[in-house]
PDB file of C-alpha atoms in Angstrom:
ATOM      1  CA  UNK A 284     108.382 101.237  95.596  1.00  0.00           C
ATOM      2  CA  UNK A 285     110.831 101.079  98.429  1.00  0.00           C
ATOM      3  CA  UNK A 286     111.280 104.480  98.754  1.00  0.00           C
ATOM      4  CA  UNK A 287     107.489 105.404  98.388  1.00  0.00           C
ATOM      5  CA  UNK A 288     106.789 102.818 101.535  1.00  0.00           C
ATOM      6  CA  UNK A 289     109.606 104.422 103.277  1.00  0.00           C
ATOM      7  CA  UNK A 290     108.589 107.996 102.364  1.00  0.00           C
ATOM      8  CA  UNK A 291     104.532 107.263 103.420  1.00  0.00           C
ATOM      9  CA  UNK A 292     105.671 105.651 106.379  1.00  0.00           C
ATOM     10  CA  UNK A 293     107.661 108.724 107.509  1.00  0.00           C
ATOM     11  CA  UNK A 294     105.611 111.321 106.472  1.00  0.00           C
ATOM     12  CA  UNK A 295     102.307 109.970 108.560  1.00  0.00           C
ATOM     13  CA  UNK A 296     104.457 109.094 111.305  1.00  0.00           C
ATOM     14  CA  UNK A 297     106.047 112.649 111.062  1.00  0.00           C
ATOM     15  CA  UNK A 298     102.743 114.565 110.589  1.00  0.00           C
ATOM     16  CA  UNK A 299     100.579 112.707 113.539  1.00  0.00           C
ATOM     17  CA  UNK A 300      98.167 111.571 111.179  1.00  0.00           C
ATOM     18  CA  UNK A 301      97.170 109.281 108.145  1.00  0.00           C
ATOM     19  CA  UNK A 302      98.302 110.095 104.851  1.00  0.00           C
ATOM     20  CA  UNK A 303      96.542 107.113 103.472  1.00  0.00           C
ATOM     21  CA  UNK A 304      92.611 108.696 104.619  1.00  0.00           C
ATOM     22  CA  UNK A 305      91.021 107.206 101.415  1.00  0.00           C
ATOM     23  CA  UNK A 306      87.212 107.736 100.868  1.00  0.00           C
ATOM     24  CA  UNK A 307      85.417 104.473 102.424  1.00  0.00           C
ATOM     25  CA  UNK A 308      82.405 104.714  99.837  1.00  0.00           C
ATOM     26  CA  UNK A 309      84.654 104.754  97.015  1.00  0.00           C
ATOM     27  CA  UNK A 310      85.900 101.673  98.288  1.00  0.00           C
ATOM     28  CA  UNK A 311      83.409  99.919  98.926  1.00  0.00           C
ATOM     29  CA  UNK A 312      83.284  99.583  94.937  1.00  0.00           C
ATOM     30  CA  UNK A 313      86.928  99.011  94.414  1.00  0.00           C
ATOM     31  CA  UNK A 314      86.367  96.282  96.923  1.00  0.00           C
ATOM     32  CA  UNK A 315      84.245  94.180  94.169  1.00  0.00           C
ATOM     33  CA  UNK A 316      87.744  93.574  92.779  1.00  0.00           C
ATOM     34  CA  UNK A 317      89.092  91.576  96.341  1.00  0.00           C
ATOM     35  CA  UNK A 318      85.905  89.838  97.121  1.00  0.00           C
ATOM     36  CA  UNK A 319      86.952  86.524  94.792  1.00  0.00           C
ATOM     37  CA  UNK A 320      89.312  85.805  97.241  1.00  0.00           C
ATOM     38  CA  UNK A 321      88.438  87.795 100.511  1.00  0.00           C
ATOM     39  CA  UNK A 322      85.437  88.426 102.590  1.00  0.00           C
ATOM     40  CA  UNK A 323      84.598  91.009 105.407  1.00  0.00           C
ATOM     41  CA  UNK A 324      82.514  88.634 108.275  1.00  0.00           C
ATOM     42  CA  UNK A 325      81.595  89.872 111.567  1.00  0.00           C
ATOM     43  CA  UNK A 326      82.295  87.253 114.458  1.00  0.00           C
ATOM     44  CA  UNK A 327      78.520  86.402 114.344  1.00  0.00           C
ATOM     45  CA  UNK A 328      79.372  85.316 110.610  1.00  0.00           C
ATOM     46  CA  UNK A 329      77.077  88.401 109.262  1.00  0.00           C
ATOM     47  CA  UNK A 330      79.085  88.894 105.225  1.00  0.00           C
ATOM     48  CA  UNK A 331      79.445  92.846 105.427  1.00  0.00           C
ATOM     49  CA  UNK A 332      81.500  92.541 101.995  1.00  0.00           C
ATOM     50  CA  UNK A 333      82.479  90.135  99.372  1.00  0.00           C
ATOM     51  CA  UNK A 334      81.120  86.914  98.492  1.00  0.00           C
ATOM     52  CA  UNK A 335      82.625  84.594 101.407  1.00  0.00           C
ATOM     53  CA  UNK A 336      85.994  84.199  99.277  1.00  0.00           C
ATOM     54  CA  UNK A 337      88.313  81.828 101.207  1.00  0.00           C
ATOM     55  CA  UNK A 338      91.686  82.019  98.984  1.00  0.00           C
ATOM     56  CA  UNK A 339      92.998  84.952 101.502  1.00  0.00           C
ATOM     57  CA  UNK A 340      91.727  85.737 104.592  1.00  0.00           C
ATOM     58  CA  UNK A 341      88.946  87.126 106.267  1.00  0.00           C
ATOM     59  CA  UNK A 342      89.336  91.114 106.524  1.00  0.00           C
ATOM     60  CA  UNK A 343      87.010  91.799 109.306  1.00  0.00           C
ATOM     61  CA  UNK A 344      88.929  93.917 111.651  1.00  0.00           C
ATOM     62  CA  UNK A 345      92.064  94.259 109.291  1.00  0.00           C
ATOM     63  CA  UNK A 346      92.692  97.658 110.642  1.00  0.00           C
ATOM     64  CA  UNK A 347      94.529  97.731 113.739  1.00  0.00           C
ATOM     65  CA  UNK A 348      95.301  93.859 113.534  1.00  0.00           C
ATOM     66  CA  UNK A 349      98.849  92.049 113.605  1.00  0.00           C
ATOM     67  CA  UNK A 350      99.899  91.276 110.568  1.00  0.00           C
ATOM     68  CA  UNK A 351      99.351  86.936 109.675  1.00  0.00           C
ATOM     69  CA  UNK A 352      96.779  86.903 112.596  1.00  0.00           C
ATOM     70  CA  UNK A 353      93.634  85.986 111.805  1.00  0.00           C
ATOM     71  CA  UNK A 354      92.795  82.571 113.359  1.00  0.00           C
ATOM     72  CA  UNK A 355      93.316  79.298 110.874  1.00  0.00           C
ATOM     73  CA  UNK A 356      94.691  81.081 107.839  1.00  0.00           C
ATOM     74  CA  UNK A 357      97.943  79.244 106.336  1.00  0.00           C
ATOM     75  CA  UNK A 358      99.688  82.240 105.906  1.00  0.00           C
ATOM     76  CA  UNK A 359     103.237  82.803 103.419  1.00  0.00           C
ATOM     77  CA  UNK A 360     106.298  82.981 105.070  1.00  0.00           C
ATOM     78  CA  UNK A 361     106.902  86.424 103.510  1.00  0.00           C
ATOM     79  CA  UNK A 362     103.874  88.056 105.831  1.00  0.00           C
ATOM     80  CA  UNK A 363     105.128  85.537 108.719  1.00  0.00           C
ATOM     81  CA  UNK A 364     108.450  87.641 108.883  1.00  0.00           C
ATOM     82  CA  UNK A 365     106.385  90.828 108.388  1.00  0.00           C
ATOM     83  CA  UNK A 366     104.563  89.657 111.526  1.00  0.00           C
ATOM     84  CA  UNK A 367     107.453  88.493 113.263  1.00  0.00           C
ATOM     85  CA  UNK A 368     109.080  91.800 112.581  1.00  0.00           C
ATOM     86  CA  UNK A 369     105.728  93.580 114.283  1.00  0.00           C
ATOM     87  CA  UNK A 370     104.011  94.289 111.684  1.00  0.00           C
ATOM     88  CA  UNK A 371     100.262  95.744 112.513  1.00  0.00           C
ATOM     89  CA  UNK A 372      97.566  96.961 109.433  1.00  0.00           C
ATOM     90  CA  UNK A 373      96.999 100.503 109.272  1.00  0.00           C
ATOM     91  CA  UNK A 374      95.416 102.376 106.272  1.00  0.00           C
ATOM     92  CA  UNK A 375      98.863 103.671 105.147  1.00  0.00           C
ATOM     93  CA  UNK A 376     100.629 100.241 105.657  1.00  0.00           C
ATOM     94  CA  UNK A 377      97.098  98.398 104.020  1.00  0.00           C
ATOM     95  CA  UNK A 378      97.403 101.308 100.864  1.00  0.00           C
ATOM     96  CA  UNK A 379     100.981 100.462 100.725  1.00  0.00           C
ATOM     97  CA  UNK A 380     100.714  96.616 100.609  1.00  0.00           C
ATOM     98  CA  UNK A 381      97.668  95.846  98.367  1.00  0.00           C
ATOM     99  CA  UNK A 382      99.311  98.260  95.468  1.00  0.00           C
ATOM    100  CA  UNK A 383     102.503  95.790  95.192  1.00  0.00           C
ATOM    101  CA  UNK A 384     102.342  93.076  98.271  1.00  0.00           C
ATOM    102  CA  UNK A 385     106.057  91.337  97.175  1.00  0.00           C
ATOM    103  CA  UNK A 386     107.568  94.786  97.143  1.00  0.00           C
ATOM    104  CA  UNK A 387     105.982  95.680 100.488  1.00  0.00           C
ATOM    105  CA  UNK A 388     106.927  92.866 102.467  1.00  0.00           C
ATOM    106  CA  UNK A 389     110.270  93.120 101.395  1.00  0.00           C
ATOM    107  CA  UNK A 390     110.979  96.795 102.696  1.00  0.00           C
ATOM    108  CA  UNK A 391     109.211  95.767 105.754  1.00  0.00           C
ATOM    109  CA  UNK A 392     111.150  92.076 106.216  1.00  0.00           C
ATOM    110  CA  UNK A 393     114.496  93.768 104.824  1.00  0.00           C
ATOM    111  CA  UNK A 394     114.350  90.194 103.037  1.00  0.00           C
ATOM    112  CA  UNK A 395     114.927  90.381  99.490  1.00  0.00           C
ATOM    113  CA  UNK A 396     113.759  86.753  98.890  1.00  0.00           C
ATOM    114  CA  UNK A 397     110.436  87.657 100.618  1.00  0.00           C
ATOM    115  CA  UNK A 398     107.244  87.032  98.693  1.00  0.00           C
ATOM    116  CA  UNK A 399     103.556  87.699  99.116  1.00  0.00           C
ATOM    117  CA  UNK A 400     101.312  84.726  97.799  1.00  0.00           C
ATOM    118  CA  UNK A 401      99.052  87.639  97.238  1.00  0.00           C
ATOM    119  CA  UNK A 402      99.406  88.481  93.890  1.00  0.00           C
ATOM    120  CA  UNK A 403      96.688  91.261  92.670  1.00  0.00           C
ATOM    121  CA  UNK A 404      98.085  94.504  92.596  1.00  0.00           C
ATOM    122  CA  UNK A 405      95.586  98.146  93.166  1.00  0.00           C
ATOM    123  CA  UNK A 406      97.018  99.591  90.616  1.00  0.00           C
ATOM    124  CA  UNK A 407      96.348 103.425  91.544  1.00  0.00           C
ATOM    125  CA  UNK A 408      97.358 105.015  95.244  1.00  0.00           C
ATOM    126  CA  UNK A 409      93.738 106.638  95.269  1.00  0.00           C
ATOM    127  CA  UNK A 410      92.071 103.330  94.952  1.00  0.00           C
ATOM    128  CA  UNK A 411      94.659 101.154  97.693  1.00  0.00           C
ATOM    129  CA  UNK A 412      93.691 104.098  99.621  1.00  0.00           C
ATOM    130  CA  UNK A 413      90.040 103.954  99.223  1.00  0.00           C
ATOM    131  CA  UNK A 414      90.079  99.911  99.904  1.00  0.00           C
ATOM    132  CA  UNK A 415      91.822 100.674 103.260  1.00  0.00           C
ATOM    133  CA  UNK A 416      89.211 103.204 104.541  1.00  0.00           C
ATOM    134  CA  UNK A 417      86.587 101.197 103.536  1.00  0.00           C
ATOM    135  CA  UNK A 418      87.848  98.373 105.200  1.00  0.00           C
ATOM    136  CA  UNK A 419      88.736  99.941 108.481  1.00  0.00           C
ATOM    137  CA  UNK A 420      85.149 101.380 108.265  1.00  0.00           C
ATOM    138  CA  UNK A 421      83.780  97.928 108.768  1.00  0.00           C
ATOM    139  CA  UNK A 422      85.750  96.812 111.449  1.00  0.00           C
ATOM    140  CA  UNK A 423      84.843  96.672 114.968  1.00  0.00           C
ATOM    141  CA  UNK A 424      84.344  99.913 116.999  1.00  0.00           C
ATOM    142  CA  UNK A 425      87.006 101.206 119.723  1.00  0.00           C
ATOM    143  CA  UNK A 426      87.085  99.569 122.617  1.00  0.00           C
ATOM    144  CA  UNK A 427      83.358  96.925 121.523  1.00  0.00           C
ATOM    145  CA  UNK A 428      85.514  93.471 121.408  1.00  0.00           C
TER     146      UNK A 428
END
């Protein structure tokens, strides 16, 4: 997995664009597997996705956001480093993390020790992918917040 992070990262910063453009309708379906613990609410509180889960966080806006930012989460330490470190969501680093989250944040941290307290796993690229488009495709436009 480290190298794969490693190699994704490079290549999409390499080429100028995204390697991780995943199709946002596909996963919108895949998504059905996050919502028990995550949910996709506007600041006016409108659900877009998932059922109001409230083990993780609230994904509104994921893309583009620092890592262990949104407001009143208790986050792990193991995304606290990420953060620390700079971390911000993208679709690549978003496909990356949500296929193996422990593995992830330890590539990013450099901390072997480092741990997620997220433990699902997207099994398939395609489908991580997918997730990540559709999740940046219900965030807040460019430049409206």
């Amino acid at each position: 997995m480290k190298y794969a992070i490693t190699a994704l990262t490079i290549l999409a910063a390499s080429s100028g664009m995204a390697l991780a453009a995943g199709d946002a309708e596909a996963g919108k379906k895949i998504f059905n597997q996050c919502q028990t613990c995550h949910v996709v609410a506007d600041p006016d509180g409108n659900v877009l996705a998932g059922k109001n889960g409230k083990t993780g966080p609230n994904l509104y806006g994921i893309v583009g956001r620092p890592a262990a930012s949104y407001p009143d989460f208790k986050y792990g330490d193991g995304i606290m480093e990420a953060a620390a470190k700079g971390l911000v969501w993208d679709e690549v680093s978003l496909t990356a993390y949500v296929q193996d989250p422990t593995a992830f944040l330890k590539e990013v941290t450099g901390d072997s020790k480092a741990k997620s307290k997220m433990v699902y796993k997207v099994k398939k690229e395609e489908d991580a992918a997918n997730v990540a488009a559709f999740l940046a495709s219900l965030g807040p436009a460019a430049g409206t917040e």
